[in-house]
Coordinates of C-alpha atoms in Angstrom, one line a residue:
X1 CA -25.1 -19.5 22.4
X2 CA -26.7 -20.3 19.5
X3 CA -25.0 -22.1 16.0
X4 CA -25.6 -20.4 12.5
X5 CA -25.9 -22.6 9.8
X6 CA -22.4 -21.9 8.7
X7 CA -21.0 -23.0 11.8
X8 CA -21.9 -26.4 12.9
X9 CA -19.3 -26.9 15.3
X10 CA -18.9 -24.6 18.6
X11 CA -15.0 -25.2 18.4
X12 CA -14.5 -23.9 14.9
X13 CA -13.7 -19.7 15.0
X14 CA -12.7 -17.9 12.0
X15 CA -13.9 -20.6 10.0
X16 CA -10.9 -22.6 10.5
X17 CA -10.8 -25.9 12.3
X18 CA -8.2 -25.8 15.5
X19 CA -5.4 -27.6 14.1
X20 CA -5.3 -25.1 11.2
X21 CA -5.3 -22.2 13.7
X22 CA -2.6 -23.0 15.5
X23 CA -0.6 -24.2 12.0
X24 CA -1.4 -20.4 11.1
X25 CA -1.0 -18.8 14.3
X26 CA 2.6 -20.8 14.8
X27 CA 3.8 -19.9 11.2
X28 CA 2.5 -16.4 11.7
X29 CA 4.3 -15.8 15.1
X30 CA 7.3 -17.0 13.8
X31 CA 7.4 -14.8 10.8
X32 CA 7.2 -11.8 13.0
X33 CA 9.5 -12.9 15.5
X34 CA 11.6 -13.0 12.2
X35 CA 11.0 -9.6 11.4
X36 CA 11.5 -7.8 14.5
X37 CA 14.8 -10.2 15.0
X38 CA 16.3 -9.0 11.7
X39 CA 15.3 -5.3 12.3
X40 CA 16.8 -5.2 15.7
X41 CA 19.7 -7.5 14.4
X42 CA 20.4 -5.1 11.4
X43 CA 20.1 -2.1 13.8
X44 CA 22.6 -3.5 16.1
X45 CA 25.1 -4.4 13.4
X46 CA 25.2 -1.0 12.0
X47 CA 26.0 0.0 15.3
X48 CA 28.8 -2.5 16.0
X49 CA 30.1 -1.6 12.4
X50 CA 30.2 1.8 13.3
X51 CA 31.9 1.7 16.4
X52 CA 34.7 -0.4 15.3
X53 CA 35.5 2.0 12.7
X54 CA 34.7 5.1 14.6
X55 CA 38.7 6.0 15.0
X56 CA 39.2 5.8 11.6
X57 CA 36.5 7.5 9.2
X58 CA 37.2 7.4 5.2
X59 CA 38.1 11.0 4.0
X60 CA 37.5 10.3 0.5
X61 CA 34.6 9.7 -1.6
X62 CA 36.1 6.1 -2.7
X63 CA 36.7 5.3 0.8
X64 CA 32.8 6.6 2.1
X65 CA 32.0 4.5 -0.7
X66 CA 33.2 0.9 0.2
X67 CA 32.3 1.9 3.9
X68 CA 28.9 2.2 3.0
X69 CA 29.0 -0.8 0.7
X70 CA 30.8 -2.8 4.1
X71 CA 28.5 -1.8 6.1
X72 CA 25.9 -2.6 4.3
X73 CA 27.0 -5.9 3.9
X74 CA 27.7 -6.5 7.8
X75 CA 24.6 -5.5 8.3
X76 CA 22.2 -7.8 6.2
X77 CA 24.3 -10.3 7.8
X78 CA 23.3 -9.2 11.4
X79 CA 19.6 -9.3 10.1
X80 CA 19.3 -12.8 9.0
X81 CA 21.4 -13.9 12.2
X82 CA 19.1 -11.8 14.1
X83 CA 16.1 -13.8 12.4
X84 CA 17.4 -16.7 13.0
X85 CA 18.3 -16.8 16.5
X86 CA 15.8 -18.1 18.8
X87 CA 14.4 -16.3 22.1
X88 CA 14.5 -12.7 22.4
X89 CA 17.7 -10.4 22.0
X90 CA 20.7 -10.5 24.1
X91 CA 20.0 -7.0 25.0
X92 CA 17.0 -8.4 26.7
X93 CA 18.0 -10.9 28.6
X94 CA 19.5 -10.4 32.4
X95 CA 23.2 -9.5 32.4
X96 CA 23.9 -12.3 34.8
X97 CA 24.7 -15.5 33.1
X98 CA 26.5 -18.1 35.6
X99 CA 27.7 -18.4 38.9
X100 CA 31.6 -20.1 39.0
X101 CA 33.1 -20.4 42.4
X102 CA 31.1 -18.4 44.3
X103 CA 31.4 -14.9 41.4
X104 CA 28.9 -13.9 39.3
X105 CA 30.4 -14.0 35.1
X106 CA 28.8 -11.2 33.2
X107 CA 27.9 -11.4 29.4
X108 CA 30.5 -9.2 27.8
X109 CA 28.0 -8.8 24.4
X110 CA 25.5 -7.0 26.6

């Protein structure tokens, strides 16, 4: 393999020395664990919200209003827990969490 001028040192790819790769490549992984963590925590929020209010819808257009303005609020909340939390979702993980005197406890989240 031969060595432009440019690049005078076989380690060096994308013109970046290896320290400042893996500072970038760190900092970028994180940021889209971020992302997809709020996404899916927002999404799963919303859903949560829903259900605990499914038996008792607003009739009125005050009442859609604050619903939507609740929900709203429950679920930016979700999303920046959901970007915060480290590893992947608990939907993703295995439903078996502990064995405790010889039975098996089950994650009541998932």
């Amino acid at each position: 393999m031969s060595l432009s001028a440019n690049h005078t040192d076989p380690l060096q790819r994308l013109r970046m020395r290896t320290t400042d790769r893996l500072a970038v490549v760190t900092v970028m992984g994180g940021g889209v664990g971020a992302v997809c963590g709020g996404f899916l925590g927002g999404q799963l929020s919303g859903r949560q919200y829903l259900a605990e209010r499914a038996h008792r819808l607003p009739t009125t257009v005050q009442g859609w209003f604050f619903y939507q303005k609740w929900k709203n609020y429950r679920v930016i909340l979700g999303a920046m827990r959901g970007a915060t939390k480290p590893g992947p979702s608990s939907k993703l993980r295995s439903r078996r969490t502990s064995h405790r005197h010889g039975r098996i406890a089950y994650n009541q989240a998932a």
